């Protein structure tokens, strides 16, 4: 005796869905109502967990970064060339100001939150030090603010002026 779902075509009879339709046999889909012991609370919890996961996928936002570095004196042409190479390697660099013993780099970073933006900013100098031939300076300052705060400061006349002109400039 074979066990099969009611209405199922036995295996090996060539009963593909296409063959059944050609023969005029259609399978109808039916729904089954939940039993009396169905717990709607469990279904609501599944939906709320799904909604929570969707909400946790926060879109990234823009953060304005000001990174300050300093150290032993280096020849100005080498500092400038290194910062220009950094700007080439990191295309979101807005402006860099430099002297022979310190520099300030300003740029926009796209990140999920402040912690991610700060982590990327703190790695920027070290990761590009050898490729851009930057001086062996240490990070001495970091400011990370969201786009709204940046624009609010500019509108109120506080904070650094907008990053114009763009590029690498001496202090």
Short mmCIF file of C-alpha atoms in Angstrom, two decimals:
data_model
loop_
_atom_site.label_atom_id
_atom_site.label_comp_id
_atom_site.label_asym_id
_atom_site.label_seq_id
_atom_site.Cartn_x
_atom_site.Cartn_y
_atom_site.Cartn_z
CA UNK A 1 0.00 0.00 0.00
CA UNK A 2 1.33 3.47 -0.94
CA UNK A 3 1.06 6.48 1.23
CA UNK A 4 0.55 9.79 -0.51
CA UNK A 5 -1.23 13.06 -0.09
CA UNK A 6 -4.85 12.99 -1.19
CA UNK A 7 -5.06 14.00 -4.84
CA UNK A 8 -1.33 13.49 -5.40
CA UNK A 9 -0.27 11.80 -8.60
CA UNK A 10 1.69 8.58 -7.95
CA UNK A 11 5.38 8.81 -8.74
CA UNK A 12 6.63 7.37 -11.97
CA UNK A 13 3.40 8.00 -13.86
CA UNK A 14 4.68 11.07 -15.65
CA UNK A 15 2.30 13.21 -13.69
CA UNK A 16 4.03 16.53 -14.01
CA UNK A 17 2.07 19.70 -13.37
CA UNK A 18 2.22 20.46 -17.07
CA UNK A 19 0.85 17.00 -18.00
CA UNK A 20 -1.98 17.33 -15.46
CA UNK A 21 -3.00 20.72 -16.83
CA UNK A 22 -2.95 19.33 -20.39
CA UNK A 23 -5.25 16.53 -19.26
CA UNK A 24 -7.59 19.03 -17.65
CA UNK A 25 -6.65 18.14 -14.07
CA UNK A 26 -6.10 21.21 -11.89
CA UNK A 27 -5.00 21.15 -8.29
CA UNK A 28 -6.69 23.77 -6.19
CA UNK A 29 -4.97 25.41 -3.26
CA UNK A 30 -6.98 25.70 -0.10
CA UNK A 31 -6.31 27.44 3.17
CA UNK A 32 -6.61 25.85 6.55
CA UNK A 33 -7.95 27.85 9.43
CA UNK A 34 -6.04 27.93 12.68
CA UNK A 35 -7.24 25.60 15.38
CA UNK A 36 -8.77 26.70 18.67
CA UNK A 37 -5.42 26.37 20.41
CA UNK A 38 -3.60 28.71 17.97
CA UNK A 39 -1.61 31.31 19.88
CA UNK A 40 -1.83 34.61 18.00
CA UNK A 41 0.64 36.09 20.49
CA UNK A 42 3.41 33.91 19.08
CA UNK A 43 2.66 35.15 15.55
CA UNK A 44 2.72 38.77 16.74
CA UNK A 45 6.12 38.17 18.38
CA UNK A 46 7.53 36.84 15.10
CA UNK A 47 6.23 39.91 13.27
CA UNK A 48 7.61 42.28 15.92
CA UNK A 49 11.05 40.61 15.78
CA UNK A 50 11.02 41.03 12.00
CA UNK A 51 10.05 44.69 12.38
CA UNK A 52 12.80 45.19 14.99
CA UNK A 53 15.39 43.73 12.61
CA UNK A 54 14.22 46.06 9.85
CA UNK A 55 14.46 49.03 12.22
CA UNK A 56 17.94 47.95 13.34
CA UNK A 57 19.14 48.27 9.74
CA UNK A 58 19.79 51.96 10.23
CA UNK A 59 20.73 53.81 7.13
CA UNK A 60 24.15 55.38 7.19
CA UNK A 61 24.53 59.12 7.56
CA UNK A 62 27.20 61.69 6.91
CA UNK A 63 29.60 62.75 9.65
CA UNK A 64 31.96 65.71 9.47
CA UNK A 65 35.43 64.69 10.63
CA UNK A 66 38.25 66.94 11.78
CA UNK A 67 41.44 64.98 12.42
CA UNK A 68 44.46 66.74 13.97
CA UNK A 69 47.95 65.24 13.89
CA UNK A 70 51.32 66.48 15.08
CA UNK A 71 54.87 65.38 15.70
CA UNK A 72 58.48 66.10 14.89
CA UNK A 73 59.18 68.70 12.24
CA UNK A 74 59.20 67.52 8.63
CA UNK A 75 60.08 69.40 5.43
CA UNK A 76 57.02 71.36 4.22
CA UNK A 77 57.20 70.07 0.61
CA UNK A 78 57.12 66.46 1.88
CA UNK A 79 54.18 67.20 4.19
CA UNK A 80 52.27 68.84 1.34
CA UNK A 81 53.02 66.01 -1.09
CA UNK A 82 51.90 63.42 1.48
CA UNK A 83 48.63 65.24 2.15
CA UNK A 84 47.99 65.60 -1.57
CA UNK A 85 48.53 61.87 -2.00
CA UNK A 86 46.17 61.21 0.94
CA UNK A 87 43.55 63.41 -0.76
CA UNK A 88 44.01 61.37 -3.94
CA UNK A 89 43.74 58.05 -2.05
CA UNK A 90 40.77 59.21 0.05
CA UNK A 91 38.56 61.18 -2.37
CA UNK A 92 36.18 62.49 0.31
CA UNK A 93 38.88 64.74 1.79
CA UNK A 94 37.65 68.31 1.80
CA UNK A 95 40.61 70.27 2.96
CA UNK A 96 43.94 69.83 4.70
CA UNK A 97 45.93 72.51 6.45
CA UNK A 98 49.51 71.89 7.43
CA UNK A 99 52.68 73.23 8.98
CA UNK A 100 56.04 71.55 9.42
CA UNK A 101 54.99 69.93 12.73
CA UNK A 102 51.19 69.53 12.56
CA UNK A 103 48.24 69.17 10.20
CA UNK A 104 44.46 69.23 10.23
CA UNK A 105 42.36 67.12 7.88
CA UNK A 106 38.66 67.76 7.33
CA UNK A 107 36.33 65.49 5.40
CA UNK A 108 32.93 63.80 5.32
CA UNK A 109 32.60 60.16 6.30
CA UNK A 110 29.58 57.96 5.68
CA UNK A 111 28.88 55.65 8.61
CA UNK A 112 26.03 54.08 10.55
CA UNK A 113 26.77 55.93 13.76
CA UNK A 114 29.32 58.12 15.53
CA UNK A 115 31.29 55.13 16.82
CA UNK A 116 31.81 53.75 13.31
CA UNK A 117 32.76 57.17 11.91
CA UNK A 118 35.26 57.76 14.72
CA UNK A 119 36.79 54.30 14.28
CA UNK A 120 37.36 54.90 10.57
CA UNK A 121 38.78 58.37 11.24
CA UNK A 122 41.21 57.06 13.85
CA UNK A 123 42.56 54.52 11.34
CA UNK A 124 42.91 56.98 8.45
CA UNK A 125 46.35 58.40 9.26
CA UNK A 126 47.95 55.10 10.20
CA UNK A 127 46.55 53.14 7.26
CA UNK A 128 47.71 55.72 4.72
CA UNK A 129 50.99 56.65 6.41
CA UNK A 130 53.19 54.39 4.26
CA UNK A 131 51.23 54.58 0.98
CA UNK A 132 51.03 58.40 1.06
CA UNK A 133 54.47 58.76 2.73
CA UNK A 134 52.99 60.83 5.55
CA UNK A 135 55.15 62.00 8.47
CA UNK A 136 55.20 59.65 11.50
CA UNK A 137 52.93 61.97 13.47
CA UNK A 138 50.42 60.98 16.12
CA UNK A 139 46.73 61.81 16.21
CA UNK A 140 46.23 64.54 18.80
CA UNK A 141 42.62 65.50 18.15
CA UNK A 142 39.43 64.17 16.64
CA UNK A 143 36.06 65.80 16.23
CA UNK A 144 33.11 63.90 14.77
CA UNK A 145 29.80 65.71 14.35
CA UNK A 146 26.70 64.86 12.37
CA UNK A 147 25.65 66.82 9.33
CA UNK A 148 22.87 68.70 11.13
CA UNK A 149 25.21 69.89 13.90
CA UNK A 150 27.79 70.97 11.34
CA UNK A 151 25.27 73.08 9.43
CA UNK A 152 23.81 74.48 12.65
CA UNK A 153 27.26 75.62 13.81
CA UNK A 154 27.98 77.26 10.48
CA UNK A 155 24.60 79.03 10.47
CA UNK A 156 25.19 80.34 14.01
CA UNK A 157 28.71 81.51 13.18
CA UNK A 158 30.42 78.95 15.44
CA UNK A 159 32.95 76.33 14.59
CA UNK A 160 35.37 76.27 11.69
CA UNK A 161 34.34 78.05 8.50
CA UNK A 162 33.06 75.86 5.69
CA UNK A 163 35.79 73.83 4.04
CA UNK A 164 36.49 76.17 1.18
CA UNK A 165 38.76 76.38 -0.60
CA UNK A 166 38.99 72.65 -1.06
CA UNK A 167 42.49 71.23 -1.20
CA UNK A 168 45.78 71.18 0.70
CA UNK A 169 46.86 74.53 2.14
CA UNK A 170 49.47 75.80 4.63
CA UNK A 171 48.20 77.19 7.95
#
